[in-house]
XYZ file of C-alpha atoms in Angstrom:
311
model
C 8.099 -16.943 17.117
C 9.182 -18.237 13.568
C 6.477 -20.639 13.921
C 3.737 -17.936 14.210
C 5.068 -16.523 10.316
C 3.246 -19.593 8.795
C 0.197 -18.188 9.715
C -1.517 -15.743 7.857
C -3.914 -14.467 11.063
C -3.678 -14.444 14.376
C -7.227 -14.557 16.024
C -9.723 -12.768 13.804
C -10.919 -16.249 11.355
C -14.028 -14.156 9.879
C -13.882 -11.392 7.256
C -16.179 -8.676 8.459
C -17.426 -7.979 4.712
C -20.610 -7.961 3.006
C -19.099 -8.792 -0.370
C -21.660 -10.464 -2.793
C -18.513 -11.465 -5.097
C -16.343 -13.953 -4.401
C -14.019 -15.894 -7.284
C -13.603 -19.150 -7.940
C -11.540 -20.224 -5.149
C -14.524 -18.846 -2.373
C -12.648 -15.925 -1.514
C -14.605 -12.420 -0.743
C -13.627 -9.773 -2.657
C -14.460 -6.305 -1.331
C -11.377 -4.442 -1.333
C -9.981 -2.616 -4.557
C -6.454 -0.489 -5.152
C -7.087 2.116 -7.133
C -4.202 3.295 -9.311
C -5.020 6.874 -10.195
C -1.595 7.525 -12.232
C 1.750 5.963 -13.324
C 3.601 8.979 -12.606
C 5.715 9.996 -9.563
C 8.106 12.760 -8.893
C 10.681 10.396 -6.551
C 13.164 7.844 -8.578
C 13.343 4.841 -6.121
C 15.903 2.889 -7.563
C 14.306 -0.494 -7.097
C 11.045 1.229 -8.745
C 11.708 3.563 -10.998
C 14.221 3.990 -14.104
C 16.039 7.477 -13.745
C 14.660 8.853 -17.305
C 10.792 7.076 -17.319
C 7.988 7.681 -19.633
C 4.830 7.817 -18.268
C 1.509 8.093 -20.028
C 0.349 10.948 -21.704
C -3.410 12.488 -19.378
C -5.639 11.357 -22.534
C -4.983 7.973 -21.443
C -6.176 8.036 -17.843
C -8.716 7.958 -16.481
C -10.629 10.981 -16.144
C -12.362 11.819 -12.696
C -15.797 11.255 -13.814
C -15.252 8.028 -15.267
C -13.148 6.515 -12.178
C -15.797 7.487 -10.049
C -17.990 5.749 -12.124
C -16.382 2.586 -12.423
C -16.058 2.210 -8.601
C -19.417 3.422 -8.058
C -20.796 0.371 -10.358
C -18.221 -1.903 -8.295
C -19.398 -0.553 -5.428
C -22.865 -2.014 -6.190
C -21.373 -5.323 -6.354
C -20.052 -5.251 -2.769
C -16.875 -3.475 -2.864
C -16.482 -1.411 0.327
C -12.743 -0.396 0.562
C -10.672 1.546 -1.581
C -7.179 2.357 -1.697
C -5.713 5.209 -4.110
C -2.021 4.560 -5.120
C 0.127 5.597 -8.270
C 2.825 6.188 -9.505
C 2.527 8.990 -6.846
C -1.590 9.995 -6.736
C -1.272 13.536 -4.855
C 0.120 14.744 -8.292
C -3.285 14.495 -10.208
C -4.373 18.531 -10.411
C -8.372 16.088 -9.739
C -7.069 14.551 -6.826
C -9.188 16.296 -4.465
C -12.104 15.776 -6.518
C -11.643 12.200 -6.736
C -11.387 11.837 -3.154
C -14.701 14.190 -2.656
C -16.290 11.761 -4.905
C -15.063 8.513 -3.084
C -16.141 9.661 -0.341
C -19.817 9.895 -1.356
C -20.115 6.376 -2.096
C -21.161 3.219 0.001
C -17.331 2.179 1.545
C -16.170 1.590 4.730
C -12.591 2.931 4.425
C -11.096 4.725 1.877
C -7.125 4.777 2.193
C -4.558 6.912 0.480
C -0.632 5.743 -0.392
C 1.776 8.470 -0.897
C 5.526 9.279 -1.045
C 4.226 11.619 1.200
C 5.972 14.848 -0.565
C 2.800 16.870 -1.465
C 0.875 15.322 1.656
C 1.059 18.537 4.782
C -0.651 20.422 2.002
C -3.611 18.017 1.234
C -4.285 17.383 5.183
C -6.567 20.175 5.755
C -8.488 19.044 2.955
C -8.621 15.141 3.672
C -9.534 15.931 6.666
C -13.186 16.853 5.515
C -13.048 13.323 3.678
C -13.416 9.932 4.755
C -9.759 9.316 3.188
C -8.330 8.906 7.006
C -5.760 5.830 6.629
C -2.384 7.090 5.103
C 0.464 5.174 4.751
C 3.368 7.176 3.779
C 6.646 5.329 1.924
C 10.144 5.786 3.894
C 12.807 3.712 3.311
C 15.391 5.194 5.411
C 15.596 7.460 8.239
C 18.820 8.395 7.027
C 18.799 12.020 4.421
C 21.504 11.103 2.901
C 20.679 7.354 2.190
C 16.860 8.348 1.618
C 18.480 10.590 -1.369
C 20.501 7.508 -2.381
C 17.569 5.783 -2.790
C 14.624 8.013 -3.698
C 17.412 10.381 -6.020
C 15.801 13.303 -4.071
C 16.641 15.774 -1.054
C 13.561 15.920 0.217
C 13.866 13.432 3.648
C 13.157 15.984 6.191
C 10.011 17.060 3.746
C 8.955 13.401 3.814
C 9.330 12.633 7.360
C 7.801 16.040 8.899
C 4.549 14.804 6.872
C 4.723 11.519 8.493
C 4.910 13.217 11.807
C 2.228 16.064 11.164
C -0.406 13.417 9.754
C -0.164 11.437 12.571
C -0.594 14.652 15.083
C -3.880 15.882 13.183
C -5.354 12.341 13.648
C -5.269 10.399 10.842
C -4.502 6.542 10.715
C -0.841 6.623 9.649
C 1.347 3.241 8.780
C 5.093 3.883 7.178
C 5.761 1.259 4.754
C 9.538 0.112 4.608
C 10.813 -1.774 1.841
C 13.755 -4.025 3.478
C 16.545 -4.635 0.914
C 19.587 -6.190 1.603
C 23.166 -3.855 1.870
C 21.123 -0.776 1.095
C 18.845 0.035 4.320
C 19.055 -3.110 6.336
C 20.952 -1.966 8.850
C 18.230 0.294 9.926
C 15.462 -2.274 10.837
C 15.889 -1.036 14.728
C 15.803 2.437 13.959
C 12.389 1.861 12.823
C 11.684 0.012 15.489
C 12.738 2.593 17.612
C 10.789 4.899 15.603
C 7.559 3.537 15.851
C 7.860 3.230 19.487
C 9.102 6.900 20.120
C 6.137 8.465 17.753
C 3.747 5.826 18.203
C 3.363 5.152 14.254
C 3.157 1.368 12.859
C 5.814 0.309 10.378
C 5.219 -2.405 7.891
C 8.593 -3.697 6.702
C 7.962 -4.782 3.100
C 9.876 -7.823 0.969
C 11.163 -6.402 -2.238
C 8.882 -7.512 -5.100
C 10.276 -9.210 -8.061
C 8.876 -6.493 -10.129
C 9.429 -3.521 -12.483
C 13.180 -2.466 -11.970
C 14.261 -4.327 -8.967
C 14.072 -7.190 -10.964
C 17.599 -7.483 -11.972
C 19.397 -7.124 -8.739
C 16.298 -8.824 -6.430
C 18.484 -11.820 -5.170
C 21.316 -9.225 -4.369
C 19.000 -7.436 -2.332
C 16.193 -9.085 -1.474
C 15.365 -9.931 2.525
C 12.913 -12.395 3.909
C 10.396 -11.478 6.077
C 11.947 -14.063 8.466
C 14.988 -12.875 8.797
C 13.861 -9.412 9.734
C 12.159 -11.003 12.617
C 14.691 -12.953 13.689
C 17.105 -9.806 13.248
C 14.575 -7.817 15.149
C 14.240 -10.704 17.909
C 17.824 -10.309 18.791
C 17.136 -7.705 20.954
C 12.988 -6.965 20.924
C 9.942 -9.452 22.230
C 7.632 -9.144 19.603
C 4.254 -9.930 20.709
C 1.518 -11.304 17.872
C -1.415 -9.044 17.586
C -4.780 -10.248 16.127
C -5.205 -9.257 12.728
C -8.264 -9.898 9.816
C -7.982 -13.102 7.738
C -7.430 -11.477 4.520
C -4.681 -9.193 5.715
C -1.997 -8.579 3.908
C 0.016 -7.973 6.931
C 1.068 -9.967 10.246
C 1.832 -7.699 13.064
C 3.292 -7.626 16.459
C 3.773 -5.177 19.173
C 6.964 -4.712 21.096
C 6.970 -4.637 25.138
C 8.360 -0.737 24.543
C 5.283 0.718 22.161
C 6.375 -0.342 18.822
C 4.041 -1.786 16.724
C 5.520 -3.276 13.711
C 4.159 -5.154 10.678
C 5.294 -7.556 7.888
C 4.415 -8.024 4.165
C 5.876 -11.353 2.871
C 4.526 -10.818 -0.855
C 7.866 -12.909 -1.922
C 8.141 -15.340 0.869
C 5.048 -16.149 2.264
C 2.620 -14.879 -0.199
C -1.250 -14.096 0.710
C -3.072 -15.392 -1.851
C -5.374 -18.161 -0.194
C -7.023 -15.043 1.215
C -6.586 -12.573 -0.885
C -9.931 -9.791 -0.523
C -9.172 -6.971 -3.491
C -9.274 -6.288 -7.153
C -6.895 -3.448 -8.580
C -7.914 -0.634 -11.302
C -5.392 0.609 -13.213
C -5.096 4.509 -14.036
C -6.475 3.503 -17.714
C -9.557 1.451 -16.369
C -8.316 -2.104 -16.508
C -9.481 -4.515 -13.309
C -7.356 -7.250 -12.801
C -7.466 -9.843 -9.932
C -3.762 -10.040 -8.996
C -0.585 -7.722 -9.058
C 1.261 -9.890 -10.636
C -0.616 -10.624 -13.525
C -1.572 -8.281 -16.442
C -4.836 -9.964 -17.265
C -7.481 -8.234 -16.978
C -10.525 -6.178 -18.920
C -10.668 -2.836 -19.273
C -13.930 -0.703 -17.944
C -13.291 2.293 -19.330
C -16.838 3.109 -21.511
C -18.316 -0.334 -19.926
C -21.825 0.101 -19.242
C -23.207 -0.773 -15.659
C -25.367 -3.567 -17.175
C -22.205 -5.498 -18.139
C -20.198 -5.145 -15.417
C -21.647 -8.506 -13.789
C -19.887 -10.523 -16.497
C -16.878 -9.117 -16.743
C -16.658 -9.554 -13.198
C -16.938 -13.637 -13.461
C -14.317 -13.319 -16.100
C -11.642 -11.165 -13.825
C -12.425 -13.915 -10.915
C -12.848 -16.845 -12.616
């Protein structure tokens, strides 16, 4: 089974996109993260400093001209968004960005959320095309989810998991794995998905933002989740699209489980998506701040700035 980790898809070799842009290295782009803010309201200690500043509303985005901007990208093939933050349920526009994303050309539109202010948008995403939610939870635990969140709001959090997934909506829990902290709970989510029938993506901490200090303390391979998880669970490899970020397996009791190796085993060779940042900068990679900013960029030159973000 440690064999299969080397490979970045299992069955699907095509891309089903249409993209007309494609960088340097021949990969399709056609997917695109959309930050809409910096802020959150949880403290996730491998995230977020306890005090942070975030940036003022004059220098986001505002509604109109995100939609605008992935409107024009839209036009050059993009056909999947995903809106992230900071926490994005805590713009007072966020229902009238996703009323507006939902207009356009895509395929899939995708929301990820702490989950806190989520039962109360469901009614209303529900009349939008925003239908794949994947909601953060890093323990099942209240007492260690405060530990690590620095709020008191588990059962909140996991009651919204539960409730999106009853009114239908495509629901993934993402799981960062860190080492000494949560761990020890990798079956419990296991367990989890099979009892409620809800995919969990265990996640490698990134060496980013304020879990850089302590990663090699806590950070956990990919690997050696599987191998912890093979101890006592068949994991079965499920078919998955070449540019997924993701390699996923089922379990012979109903759990289906995935793993992001960002760290380990990154995806790059196949990487699909660009990223907008809540001021209106495109860059091509996480991990890089290059980029150009769109914000007041005319349609007309969109096409080169393109070739200079995926050159």
């Amino acid at each position: 089974m440690l064999e299969t980790m080397r490979l970045p898809v299992i069955g699907k070799e095509k891309m089903e996109s249409k993209s007309i842009l494609a960088d340097a290295h021949g990969r399709q782009i056609h997917k695109l993260r959309v930050q809409l803010t910096d802020a959150c309201n949880f403290r996730c200690f491998y995230c977020m400093p306890l005090t942070p500043e975030f940036l003022p509303s004059s220098a986001l985005l505002s509604s109109g001209e995100l939609l605008e901007i992935c409107s024009a990208l839209a036009d050059f093939g993009i056909d999947e968004i995903r809106i992230s933050g900071g926490e994005p349920t805590l713009r007072k526009d966020f229902e009238s960005i996703v009323e507006g994303l939902s207009r356009l050309p895509l395929r899939k539109i995708g929301l990820t959320t702490n989950g806190f202010l989520l039962v109360e948008k469901l009614e209303f995403l529900k009349q939008t095309r925003c239908q794949h939610i994947n909601i953060s939870l890093d323990s099942l635990r209240a007492g260690r989810f405060h530990e690590i969140t620095k709020t008191k709001y588990f059962q909140k959090v996991y009651e919204a998991v539960l409730q999106t997934k009853a009114q239908g909506f495509k629901v993934k829990v993402n799981t960062v794995v860190m080492r000494g902290v949560n761990d020890d709970e990798i079956m419990d989510f296991v367990k989890f998905s099979a009892d409620h029938a809800i995919e969990v993506r265990f996640l490698e901490l990134m060496k980013i933002g304020c879990s850089h200090q302590n990663h090699s303390l806590n950070f956990m391979p990919a690997r050696e989740i599987i191998k912890k998880i093979e101890e006592s669970e068949t994991l079965l490899p499920q078919s998955v699209n070449r540019d997924s970020t993701s390699f996923n397996f089922t379990t012979p009791a109903g759990a289906k489980v995935g793993f992001i190796a960002s760290e380990s085993q990154a995806f790059c060779s196949f990487c699909s998506r660009l990223r907008l940042t809540a001021t209106g900068k495109l860059r091509a990679c996480i991990m890089s701040e290059a980029g150009v900013n769109l914000r007041g960029v005319p349609r007309k030159e969109y096409q080169g700035i393109l070739k200079t973000v995926l050159k």
